[in-house]
CSV table of C-alpha atoms in Angstrom, one decimal:
chain,number,residue,atom,x,y,z
A,1,MET,CA,-27.5,-4.2,88.7
A,2,THR,CA,-28.0,-6.3,85.6
A,3,ASP,CA,-27.7,-4.1,82.3
A,4,THR,CA,-31.0,-4.9,80.9
A,5,ALA,CA,-29.7,-4.1,77.1
A,6,THR,CA,-26.9,-7.3,77.3
A,7,LYS,CA,-29.8,-9.1,77.8
A,8,PRO,CA,-31.8,-10.8,74.5
A,9,PRO,CA,-34.8,-8.3,73.1
A,10,GLY,CA,-37.7,-9.8,75.1
A,11,ILE,CA,-41.2,-8.7,76.0
A,12,ALA,CA,-40.9,-6.6,78.6
A,13,ARG,CA,-37.7,-5.2,77.0
A,14,ARG,CA,-39.5,-3.8,74.5
A,15,ARG,CA,-42.2,-2.1,76.2
A,16,TRP,CA,-39.8,0.0,77.2
A,17,ALA,CA,-37.4,0.7,75.0
A,18,MET,CA,-39.0,0.5,71.5
A,19,PRO,CA,-41.7,3.4,72.3
A,20,ASN,CA,-38.6,5.5,72.9
A,21,LEU,CA,-37.7,5.9,69.0
A,22,LEU,CA,-40.9,6.6,68.3
A,23,THR,CA,-41.2,9.5,71.1
A,24,LEU,CA,-37.8,10.4,69.1
A,25,LEU,CA,-39.1,11.1,66.0
A,26,LEU,CA,-42.4,12.6,66.8
A,27,TRP,CA,-40.4,15.1,68.8
A,28,ILE,CA,-38.3,15.7,65.5
A,29,LEU,CA,-41.7,15.9,63.6
A,30,LEU,CA,-43.1,18.7,65.8
A,31,ALA,CA,-39.8,20.5,65.6
A,32,CYS,CA,-39.9,20.5,61.7
A,33,ALA,CA,-43.6,22.0,62.0
A,34,ILE,CA,-42.6,24.6,64.3
A,35,ALA,CA,-39.6,25.4,61.8
A,36,THR,CA,-42.1,26.0,59.1
A,37,TYR,CA,-43.6,29.0,60.7
A,38,ILE,CA,-40.0,30.2,61.6
A,39,VAL,CA,-37.8,29.5,58.2
A,40,PRO,CA,-38.2,31.6,55.0
A,41,ALA,CA,-40.1,29.4,52.9
A,42,GLY,CA,-38.5,29.1,49.2
A,43,ALA,CA,-38.0,26.8,46.0
A,44,PHE,CA,-35.7,26.0,43.7
A,45,GLU,CA,-36.8,25.8,39.7
A,46,VAL,CA,-36.8,22.0,38.9
A,47,GLY,CA,-35.5,20.7,35.4
A,48,GLU,CA,-34.9,16.7,33.8
A,49,ARG,CA,-35.4,14.0,36.0
A,50,ASN,CA,-36.9,16.1,38.6
A,51,THR,CA,-33.6,18.2,39.9
A,52,ILE,CA,-33.2,21.8,40.6
A,53,ILE,CA,-31.9,24.1,38.5
A,54,PRO,CA,-29.0,26.0,40.7
A,55,GLY,CA,-29.2,29.6,40.8
A,56,THR,CA,-33.4,29.5,40.4
A,57,TYR,CA,-33.7,29.7,44.1
A,58,GLY,CA,-36.4,32.1,45.3
A,59,SER,CA,-38.3,33.1,47.8
A,60,LEU,CA,-41.9,32.1,48.6
A,61,PRO,CA,-44.6,32.9,50.5
A,62,LYS,CA,-44.7,31.1,54.0
A,63,SER,CA,-46.2,27.7,54.3
A,64,PRO,CA,-46.9,26.6,57.6
A,65,VAL,CA,-47.7,23.4,58.3
A,66,SER,CA,-51.3,23.2,60.7
A,67,PRO,CA,-51.5,21.1,64.0
A,68,ILE,CA,-54.1,19.0,61.1
A,69,ALA,CA,-51.4,18.8,58.3
A,70,LEU,CA,-48.7,17.7,60.8
A,71,LEU,CA,-51.1,15.0,61.8
A,72,ALA,CA,-51.6,13.9,58.2
A,73,SER,CA,-47.9,13.8,57.6
A,74,LEU,CA,-48.4,10.6,59.6
A,75,HIS,CA,-50.8,9.0,57.1
A,76,ILE,CA,-48.8,10.4,54.0
A,77,GLY,CA,-45.4,9.0,55.4
A,78,LEU,CA,-46.9,5.5,56.1
A,79,VAL,CA,-48.3,5.6,52.2
A,80,ASP,CA,-45.2,7.0,50.8
A,81,SER,CA,-43.3,3.9,52.4
A,82,ALA,CA,-46.0,1.4,51.3
A,83,SER,CA,-43.5,-0.3,49.4
A,84,ILE,CA,-41.0,-0.8,52.1
A,85,ILE,CA,-43.2,-1.2,54.5
A,86,PHE,CA,-45.0,-4.4,52.5
A,87,GLY,CA,-41.8,-5.1,51.6
A,88,VAL,CA,-40.7,-5.9,55.6
A,89,LEU,CA,-44.1,-7.4,56.6
A,90,VAL,CA,-43.6,-10.0,54.2
A,91,THR,CA,-40.1,-10.9,54.7
A,92,GLY,CA,-41.2,-11.1,58.6
A,93,GLY,CA,-43.9,-13.4,57.5
A,94,ALA,CA,-42.0,-15.7,55.1
A,95,LEU,CA,-38.7,-15.6,58.1
A,96,ALA,CA,-41.7,-16.9,60.9
A,97,VAL,CA,-42.6,-19.6,58.9
A,98,LEU,CA,-38.9,-20.5,58.4
A,99,GLY,CA,-38.0,-19.6,61.8
A,100,ALA,CA,-41.1,-21.8,63.4
A,101,THR,CA,-39.4,-25.2,61.2
A,102,GLY,CA,-35.7,-24.4,63.3
A,103,THR,CA,-33.8,-24.1,60.1
A,104,VAL,CA,-32.1,-21.1,60.6
A,105,SER,CA,-31.5,-21.7,63.9
A,106,GLY,CA,-30.4,-25.1,63.4
A,107,ALA,CA,-27.9,-24.6,61.2
A,108,ILE,CA,-26.5,-21.4,63.5
A,109,GLY,CA,-26.2,-23.5,66.2
A,110,ARG,CA,-24.1,-26.3,64.4
A,111,LEU,CA,-22.0,-23.7,63.5
A,112,ALA,CA,-21.4,-21.7,66.5
A,113,ALA,CA,-21.5,-25.3,68.6
A,114,ARG,CA,-18.0,-26.7,67.1
A,115,THR,CA,-15.2,-23.8,67.6
A,116,SER,CA,-14.9,-20.5,68.9
A,117,LEU,CA,-13.3,-19.6,65.4
A,118,ASN,CA,-16.7,-20.3,64.2
A,119,ARG,CA,-17.9,-17.3,65.4
A,120,TYR,CA,-15.5,-15.1,63.8
A,121,VAL,CA,-15.5,-16.2,60.5
A,122,LEU,CA,-19.6,-16.4,60.6
A,123,ALA,CA,-19.6,-13.1,61.2
A,124,THR,CA,-16.9,-12.4,58.8
A,125,ALA,CA,-18.7,-13.8,56.2
A,126,VAL,CA,-21.9,-12.3,56.5
A,127,MET,CA,-20.2,-8.9,57.0
A,128,VAL,CA,-18.6,-9.5,53.5
A,129,PHE,CA,-21.6,-10.7,51.7
A,130,PHE,CA,-23.8,-7.5,53.2
A,131,GLY,CA,-20.7,-5.1,52.2
A,132,VAL,CA,-20.4,-6.3,48.5
A,133,THR,CA,-23.8,-6.0,47.9
A,134,ALA,CA,-24.1,-2.7,49.0
A,135,ALA,CA,-21.4,-1.7,46.7
A,136,THR,CA,-23.0,-3.1,43.6
A,137,GLY,CA,-26.3,-1.8,45.1
A,138,THR,CA,-28.1,-5.2,44.9
A,139,ILE,CA,-29.2,-4.9,48.6
A,140,THR,CA,-29.3,-1.0,50.2
A,141,SER,CA,-32.7,-0.5,52.2
A,142,GLU,CA,-33.9,-4.0,51.5
A,143,VAL,CA,-31.2,-4.6,54.0
A,144,VAL,CA,-34.0,-4.2,56.8
A,145,ALA,CA,-35.5,-7.3,55.9
A,146,PHE,CA,-32.2,-9.1,56.9
A,147,ILE,CA,-31.7,-7.6,59.8
A,148,PRO,CA,-33.7,-10.8,61.5
A,149,VAL,CA,-31.3,-13.1,60.5
A,150,GLY,CA,-28.6,-11.1,61.7
A,151,LEU,CA,-30.7,-11.4,65.4
A,152,MET,CA,-30.9,-15.2,65.2
A,153,ILE,CA,-26.7,-15.3,64.5
A,154,ALA,CA,-26.0,-13.0,67.8
A,155,ARG,CA,-28.6,-14.8,69.3
A,156,ALA,CA,-26.5,-18.8,68.5
A,157,LEU,CA,-23.4,-17.4,69.1
A,158,GLY,CA,-24.1,-15.9,72.8
A,159,LEU,CA,-23.7,-12.5,71.6
A,160,LYS,CA,-25.6,-9.2,72.1
A,161,PRO,CA,-28.4,-8.2,69.5
A,162,VAL,CA,-26.7,-4.9,69.1
A,163,THR,CA,-24.0,-7.3,67.9
A,164,GLY,CA,-26.7,-8.5,65.8
A,165,LEU,CA,-27.6,-5.5,64.1
A,166,MET,CA,-23.9,-4.1,63.3
A,167,ILE,CA,-23.2,-7.7,61.8
A,168,VAL,CA,-25.9,-6.3,59.3
A,169,LEU,CA,-26.3,-2.8,59.2
A,170,LEU,CA,-22.0,-1.4,59.3
A,171,PRO,CA,-20.9,-3.3,56.6
A,172,ASN,CA,-24.0,-2.3,54.4
A,173,THR,CA,-23.0,1.4,55.4
A,174,ALA,CA,-19.5,0.8,54.3
A,175,GLY,CA,-20.4,-0.5,50.9
A,176,TYR,CA,-23.5,2.0,50.8
A,177,SER,CA,-20.7,4.7,51.4
A,178,ALA,CA,-18.0,3.7,48.7
A,179,SER,CA,-20.3,2.0,46.2
A,180,PHE,CA,-18.4,1.9,42.7
A,181,LEU,CA,-21.2,0.1,40.9
A,182,ASN,CA,-24.7,1.7,42.9
A,183,PRO,CA,-27.1,2.0,39.8
A,184,SER,CA,-29.6,3.8,41.8
A,185,SER,CA,-28.2,7.0,44.0
A,186,LEU,CA,-24.6,6.7,42.5
A,187,ALA,CA,-25.7,6.9,38.4
A,188,LEU,CA,-28.4,9.3,39.5
A,189,ALA,CA,-25.6,12.0,41.0
A,190,GLN,CA,-22.8,11.0,38.2
A,191,ARG,CA,-25.9,11.6,35.6
A,192,ILE,CA,-26.5,15.2,36.9
A,193,SER,CA,-23.3,16.5,37.0
A,194,GLY,CA,-21.7,15.5,33.8
A,195,LEU,CA,-20.1,12.5,34.5
A,196,PRO,CA,-20.1,9.0,33.0
A,197,VAL,CA,-21.6,6.6,35.0
A,198,PHE,CA,-19.6,4.4,37.5
A,199,SER,CA,-16.6,6.5,36.2
A,200,GLY,CA,-14.1,6.8,39.1
A,201,ILE,CA,-14.4,2.9,40.3
A,202,GLY,CA,-10.8,2.3,40.7
A,203,TYR,CA,-10.5,4.9,43.7
A,204,ARG,CA,-14.0,3.9,45.0
A,205,VAL,CA,-12.9,0.3,44.8
A,206,ALA,CA,-9.9,0.8,47.0
A,207,LEU,CA,-12.0,3.2,49.7
A,208,PHE,CA,-14.8,0.0,50.0
A,209,LEU,CA,-12.1,-2.4,50.8
A,210,VAL,CA,-10.7,0.5,53.6
A,211,PHE,CA,-14.0,0.9,54.9
A,212,LEU,CA,-15.0,-3.2,54.9
A,213,ALA,CA,-11.6,-4.1,56.8
A,214,VAL,CA,-12.5,-1.3,59.5
A,215,THR,CA,-16.0,-3.0,59.3
A,216,VAL,CA,-15.2,-6.2,59.7
A,217,ILE,CA,-12.1,-5.4,62.8
A,218,PHE,CA,-14.3,-3.3,64.7
A,219,VAL,CA,-17.2,-5.6,65.2
A,220,LEU,CA,-15.0,-8.7,65.3
A,221,LEU,CA,-13.1,-6.7,68.4
A,222,ASP,CA,-16.5,-5.8,69.9
A,223,ILE,CA,-17.3,-9.7,69.5
A,224,ARG,CA,-14.1,-10.4,71.4
A,225,ARG,CA,-14.8,-8.1,73.9
A,226,THR,CA,-18.5,-9.9,74.9
A,227,LEU,CA,-17.2,-13.3,74.7
A,228,ARG,CA,-14.4,-12.4,77.2
A,229,THR,CA,-17.3,-10.7,79.2
A,230,ALA,CA,-19.6,-12.7,79.2
A,231,ASP,CA,-21.3,-14.4,82.2
A,232,PRO,CA,-20.9,-18.4,82.3
A,233,ASN,CA,-24.1,-18.6,83.9
A,234,SER,CA,-25.8,-16.4,81.0
A,235,ASP,CA,-27.9,-17.3,77.7
A,236,ARG,CA,-24.6,-17.9,76.0
A,237,GLN,CA,-25.0,-21.2,77.4
A,238,GLU,CA,-27.6,-22.2,75.3
A,239,LEU,CA,-25.8,-23.7,72.2
A,240,VAL,CA,-22.3,-24.3,73.9
A,241,ASP,CA,-21.6,-25.3,77.4
A,242,ASP,CA,-18.2,-25.0,79.1
A,243,ASP,CA,-17.5,-29.4,79.0
A,244,GLY,CA,-17.9,-28.7,74.9
A,245,ASP,CA,-21.2,-30.3,74.2
A,246,THR,CA,-23.9,-29.0,72.6
A,247,GLU,CA,-27.5,-28.4,72.3
A,248,ARG,CA,-28.0,-29.2,68.6
A,249,PRO,CA,-31.7,-28.3,67.5
A,250,GLU,CA,-33.3,-30.7,65.0
A,251,PHE,CA,-31.9,-30.5,61.7
A,252,GLY,CA,-32.4,-32.7,59.6
A,253,ARG,CA,-32.9,-33.8,55.8
A,254,ARG,CA,-36.0,-31.3,55.4
A,255,HIS,CA,-34.1,-28.8,57.6
A,256,LYS,CA,-31.3,-28.9,54.5
A,257,LEU,CA,-33.4,-28.8,51.9
A,258,ALA,CA,-35.5,-25.9,53.4
A,259,LEU,CA,-31.9,-24.1,54.2
A,260,ALA,CA,-31.1,-24.8,50.8
A,261,ALA,CA,-33.9,-23.4,48.9
A,262,PHE,CA,-33.8,-20.6,50.8
A,263,ALA,CA,-29.9,-19.7,49.7
A,264,ALA,CA,-31.2,-20.6,45.9
A,265,VAL,CA,-34.2,-17.5,46.4
A,266,LEU,CA,-31.8,-15.4,48.0
A,267,ALA,CA,-29.4,-15.8,45.3
A,268,LEU,CA,-32.1,-15.3,43.1
A,269,PHE,CA,-32.8,-12.2,44.1
A,270,VAL,CA,-29.4,-10.4,43.7
A,271,VAL,CA,-28.8,-11.9,40.6
A,272,GLY,CA,-32.2,-10.2,39.9
A,273,THR,CA,-30.9,-6.9,41.4
A,274,ALA,CA,-28.1,-7.0,39.5
A,275,THR,CA,-29.5,-8.0,36.0
A,276,LEU,CA,-32.6,-7.3,36.1
A,277,SER,CA,-33.2,-3.9,38.5
A,278,TRP,CA,-35.4,-6.0,40.9
A,279,GLY,CA,-36.5,-3.8,43.5
A,280,VAL,CA,-38.5,-4.3,47.1
A,281,GLU,CA,-41.4,-5.8,45.1
A,282,GLU,CA,-39.5,-8.7,43.8
A,283,MET,CA,-38.0,-9.0,47.7
A,284,ALA,CA,-41.5,-9.5,48.9
A,285,GLY,CA,-42.0,-11.9,45.8
A,286,CYS,CA,-39.5,-13.8,46.7
A,287,PHE,CA,-39.9,-14.2,50.2
A,288,PHE,CA,-43.2,-15.2,49.6
A,289,LEU,CA,-41.7,-18.2,47.5
A,290,ILE,CA,-39.4,-18.6,50.4
A,291,ALA,CA,-42.9,-19.2,52.9
A,292,LEU,CA,-44.4,-21.3,50.3
A,293,ILE,CA,-41.4,-23.4,49.7
A,294,THR,CA,-40.9,-24.4,53.4
A,295,ALA,CA,-44.1,-25.0,53.9
A,296,VAL,CA,-44.1,-27.7,51.1
A,297,ILE,CA,-41.0,-29.4,52.5
A,298,PHE,CA,-42.3,-29.6,55.8
A,299,ARG,CA,-45.8,-30.9,54.9
A,300,MET,CA,-47.3,-27.6,56.6
A,301,THR,CA,-51.3,-27.1,56.5
A,302,PRO,CA,-52.0,-23.3,54.7
A,303,SER,CA,-53.9,-22.8,57.9
A,304,LYS,CA,-50.6,-23.4,60.1
A,305,THR,CA,-48.6,-21.5,57.1
A,306,PHE,CA,-50.8,-18.4,57.8
A,307,GLU,CA,-50.9,-18.7,61.7
A,308,HIS,CA,-46.7,-18.5,61.4
A,309,PHE,CA,-46.8,-15.8,58.5
A,310,VAL,CA,-49.8,-13.4,60.3
A,311,ASP,CA,-47.2,-13.6,63.3
A,312,GLY,CA,-44.5,-13.1,61.9
A,313,MET,CA,-46.2,-9.6,60.8
A,314,LYS,CA,-47.6,-8.4,63.7
A,315,SER,CA,-44.4,-8.4,65.1
A,316,LEU,CA,-43.2,-6.0,62.5
A,317,VAL,CA,-46.4,-3.6,63.1
A,318,PHE,CA,-44.0,-1.0,65.0
A,319,VAL,CA,-41.5,-1.2,62.5
A,320,THR,CA,-43.6,0.0,60.1
A,321,LEU,CA,-44.7,3.0,62.3
A,322,VAL,CA,-41.3,4.0,62.9
A,323,ILE,CA,-40.4,3.8,58.9
A,324,GLY,CA,-43.6,6.0,58.4
A,325,VAL,CA,-42.9,8.5,61.0
A,326,ALA,CA,-39.4,8.8,59.6
A,327,ARG,CA,-40.7,9.4,56.3
A,328,ALA,CA,-43.0,12.2,57.7
A,329,ILE,CA,-40.7,14.1,58.5
A,330,THR,CA,-39.4,15.0,55.1
A,331,VAL,CA,-42.9,15.2,54.0
A,332,VAL,CA,-43.7,18.0,56.7
A,333,LEU,CA,-40.4,19.8,55.4
A,334,GLN,CA,-41.6,19.7,52.1
A,335,GLU,CA,-45.2,20.9,53.1
A,336,GLY,CA,-43.7,23.8,54.3
A,337,ARG,CA,-41.3,24.9,51.6
A,338,ILE,CA,-38.7,25.3,53.6
A,339,LEU,CA,-36.5,22.0,52.3
A,340,ASP,CA,-35.1,23.9,49.6
A,341,THR,CA,-34.3,26.7,51.6
A,342,LEU,CA,-31.7,24.7,53.9
A,343,VAL,CA,-30.1,23.4,51.0
A,344,TYR,CA,-29.8,27.1,49.6
A,345,ALA,CA,-28.1,28.0,53.4
A,346,LEU,CA,-25.9,25.3,53.6
A,347,GLY,CA,-24.5,25.6,49.9
A,348,ASN,CA,-24.4,29.9,50.4
A,349,LEU,CA,-21.8,28.8,53.5
A,350,VAL,CA,-19.5,25.9,51.5
A,351,SER,CA,-19.3,28.2,47.9
A,352,PRO,CA,-16.6,31.0,49.6
A,353,LEU,CA,-14.0,28.1,51.2
A,354,PRO,CA,-10.6,27.2,49.5
A,355,ALA,CA,-10.5,23.7,47.8
A,356,GLY,CA,-9.3,21.6,51.3
A,357,GLY,CA,-12.0,23.8,53.3
A,358,GLY,CA,-14.4,23.3,50.6
A,359,ALA,CA,-14.3,19.5,50.2
A,360,LEU,CA,-14.6,19.1,54.1
A,361,ALA,CA,-17.2,21.6,54.2
A,362,LEU,CA,-19.1,19.6,51.8
A,363,LEU,CA,-19.4,16.1,53.8
A,364,ALA,CA,-20.4,18.1,56.7
A,365,THR,CA,-23.2,19.6,54.8
A,366,GLY,CA,-24.2,16.7,53.0
A,367,GLY,CA,-24.6,14.8,56.6
A,368,ILE,CA,-26.9,17.8,57.4
A,369,VAL,CA,-29.0,17.3,54.2
A,370,ASN,CA,-29.2,13.8,54.8
A,371,PHE,CA,-30.8,14.3,58.2
A,372,PHE,CA,-34.0,16.0,56.2
A,373,VAL,CA,-33.6,13.6,53.5
A,374,GLY,CA,-33.4,9.8,53.7
A,375,SER,CA,-33.5,8.8,50.3
A,376,GLY,CA,-30.0,8.5,49.0
A,377,THR,CA,-31.9,8.9,45.3
A,378,GLY,CA,-33.8,11.9,46.7
A,379,GLN,CA,-30.6,13.4,48.6
A,380,ALA,CA,-29.2,13.3,44.7
A,381,ALA,CA,-31.3,14.7,43.4
A,382,LEU,CA,-31.9,17.9,45.7
A,383,THR,CA,-28.4,18.2,46.3
A,384,ILE,CA,-26.2,17.4,42.9
A,385,PRO,CA,-27.3,20.1,41.1
A,386,ILE,CA,-26.1,22.6,43.6
A,387,ILE,CA,-22.8,21.0,44.7
A,388,ALA,CA,-21.6,20.1,40.7
A,389,PRO,CA,-21.1,24.1,40.0
A,390,LEU,CA,-20.1,24.7,43.7
A,391,THR,CA,-17.2,22.3,43.0
A,392,ASP,CA,-16.2,24.0,39.7
A,393,LEU,CA,-15.9,27.3,41.6
A,394,MET,CA,-13.8,25.4,44.6
A,395,GLY,CA,-11.3,24.2,42.2
A,396,LEU,CA,-12.7,20.7,42.9
A,397,SER,CA,-13.3,17.9,40.4
A,398,ARG,CA,-17.2,16.9,40.1
A,399,GLN,CA,-16.3,13.7,41.0
A,400,LEU,CA,-15.0,14.5,44.2
A,401,GLY,CA,-18.6,16.4,44.6
A,402,VAL,CA,-20.0,12.8,44.0
A,403,LEU,CA,-17.7,11.2,46.8
A,404,SER,CA,-18.7,13.5,49.0
A,405,PHE,CA,-22.6,13.2,48.7
A,406,GLN,CA,-21.5,9.1,48.9
A,407,LEU,CA,-20.0,9.6,51.9
A,408,SER,CA,-21.9,11.8,54.1
A,409,ASP,CA,-25.1,10.3,53.2
A,410,GLY,CA,-23.9,6.4,53.9
A,411,ILE,CA,-22.4,7.3,57.1
A,412,THR,CA,-25.0,9.5,58.9
A,413,ASN,CA,-27.3,6.7,58.0
A,414,MET,CA,-26.3,5.0,61.5
A,415,LEU,CA,-26.4,8.1,63.3
A,416,PHE,CA,-29.4,10.4,62.3
A,417,PRO,CA,-32.8,9.0,64.0
A,418,THR,CA,-34.6,10.0,60.6
A,419,SER,CA,-33.2,7.4,58.9
A,420,SER,CA,-35.6,4.6,58.7
A,421,VAL,CA,-33.3,1.6,57.7
A,422,LEU,CA,-31.8,2.2,61.2
A,423,MET,CA,-34.6,3.0,63.5
A,424,ALA,CA,-36.5,-0.5,61.7
A,425,GLY,CA,-33.3,-2.4,62.9
A,426,LEU,CA,-33.0,-0.6,66.6
A,427,ALA,CA,-37.3,-1.4,66.7
A,428,LEU,CA,-36.3,-5.3,65.6
A,429,ALA,CA,-33.7,-5.5,67.7
A,430,GLY,CA,-35.2,-3.7,71.2
A,431,VAL,CA,-31.7,-1.5,71.4
A,432,SER,CA,-32.5,2.0,72.6
A,433,PHE,CA,-31.2,4.8,70.0
A,434,GLY,CA,-29.1,6.1,73.1
A,435,ARG,CA,-27.3,2.8,74.1
A,436,TRP,CA,-26.8,2.2,69.7
A,437,VAL,CA,-25.2,5.3,69.6
A,438,ARG,CA,-23.1,4.9,72.5
A,439,VAL,CA,-21.9,1.3,70.9
A,440,VAL,CA,-21.3,2.8,67.6
A,441,ALA,CA,-19.5,6.3,68.3
A,442,PRO,CA,-15.9,4.9,67.8
A,443,TYR,CA,-17.0,3.2,64.5
A,444,LEU,CA,-18.8,6.3,63.3
A,445,ALA,CA,-15.8,8.6,64.4
A,446,VAL,CA,-13.0,6.4,62.6
A,447,MET,CA,-15.7,6.4,59.3
A,448,ALA,CA,-15.6,10.2,59.6
A,449,MET,CA,-12.2,10.3,59.7
A,450,LEU,CA,-11.3,8.0,57.0
A,451,ALA,CA,-14.0,9.8,55.2
A,452,ALA,CA,-12.0,13.0,55.3
A,453,ALA,CA,-8.6,11.8,54.4
A,454,ALA,CA,-10.7,10.3,51.7
A,455,MET,CA,-11.3,13.6,50.3
A,456,ILE,CA,-8.1,15.1,50.9
A,457,VAL,CA,-6.1,12.1,48.8
A,458,GLY,CA,-8.7,13.1,46.3
A,459,ILE,CA,-7.4,16.4,46.3
A,460,MET,CA,-3.8,15.5,46.3
A,461,ILE,CA,-4.1,13.1,43.6
A,462,GLY,CA,-6.4,14.9,41.0
A,463,TYR,CA,-9.4,12.3,41.5
A,464,ARG,CA,-11.8,12.5,38.7
């Protein structure tokens, strides 16, 4: 029997795979709502920058989430995620306009058709780009907008959709986990801990290089396995045949001009993010600009441009629902007043442990918290005020406490179904959550061991 998971995501496959993502999230949402009837309610007092004050946890009357509040949380989750949702819709529309011209597929096709080496070179270049941009905080959650490009690359190179997803998401995870210049979550965590912003950069850079190298090797090995086991009659022959002849999509002067404009606008966004603190809103503006420039270059009528743009947005409606439902889980936990209770309980488990065991426990508990709080900055504001004094009690440096937060947050983002970025990516690729876990499990296991080793080495070298 043919494994449908290895086929390009088509309409029939989407109908079978995509609802599973929403079903999984809805079951988790329901479980969290039920937990509000069982878990004691409580809260910490909040100080500056909306951070909790350690030692101020107190019990509160139970605030169970009613059935109507549970349903309302879906709307609240969509509204709270409006910025990223509309950013995704705009980028999808812009890429649809660009895609209708054959610019991206033509460029990738020409690269893929030259030599088999280009598959590895192109994939490596893309991974280095997303790794570096994540490590410097220029592209983090915004990476969702670039997943369609990864899928186009995978398609052109005769690779599985899940590989295209890995080419974009895994280096982003590696960069975020060992980020050394992230102006949001890392900077906030270090400020709360009383550390100089971006201090300890040397060790983080070394970790980033190791993490990125492991990521690139893992994905390239997956590509190699795919090419070795590919059916010679499969879709892989669309761009390159056995005789070396190629079926190249048209790629003329206008295509080259549109591709150059696309690259220039992306470079503008990266520079703006690094120097002007641009975010999702400016990203959407840049993609609007890409659509406009593309329409002008190809002399596309306004009606035709909007038709392609809306079609691109339509294809992402399911993705927006996934993002909204993932956010609704946090909404339910907050409405039920049990989120602080969970953090308080985890803190009590960690505090009695010795330095080595405590460092590893911080990683584990950070991962658990990340299941419920998908936002990196939100998690920093919630957990760092607890982690900082805990590290003092355990004889660890606060720098290690911040590092534990980074590592656990980044790595588990590729495992938990409450990660809106992951679930949106799976929806875009038409890949089931179960298949994703099976494919990336070895990678995540290695990353978890590297994270644990990074904490132990940090203790040994006195990382501060």
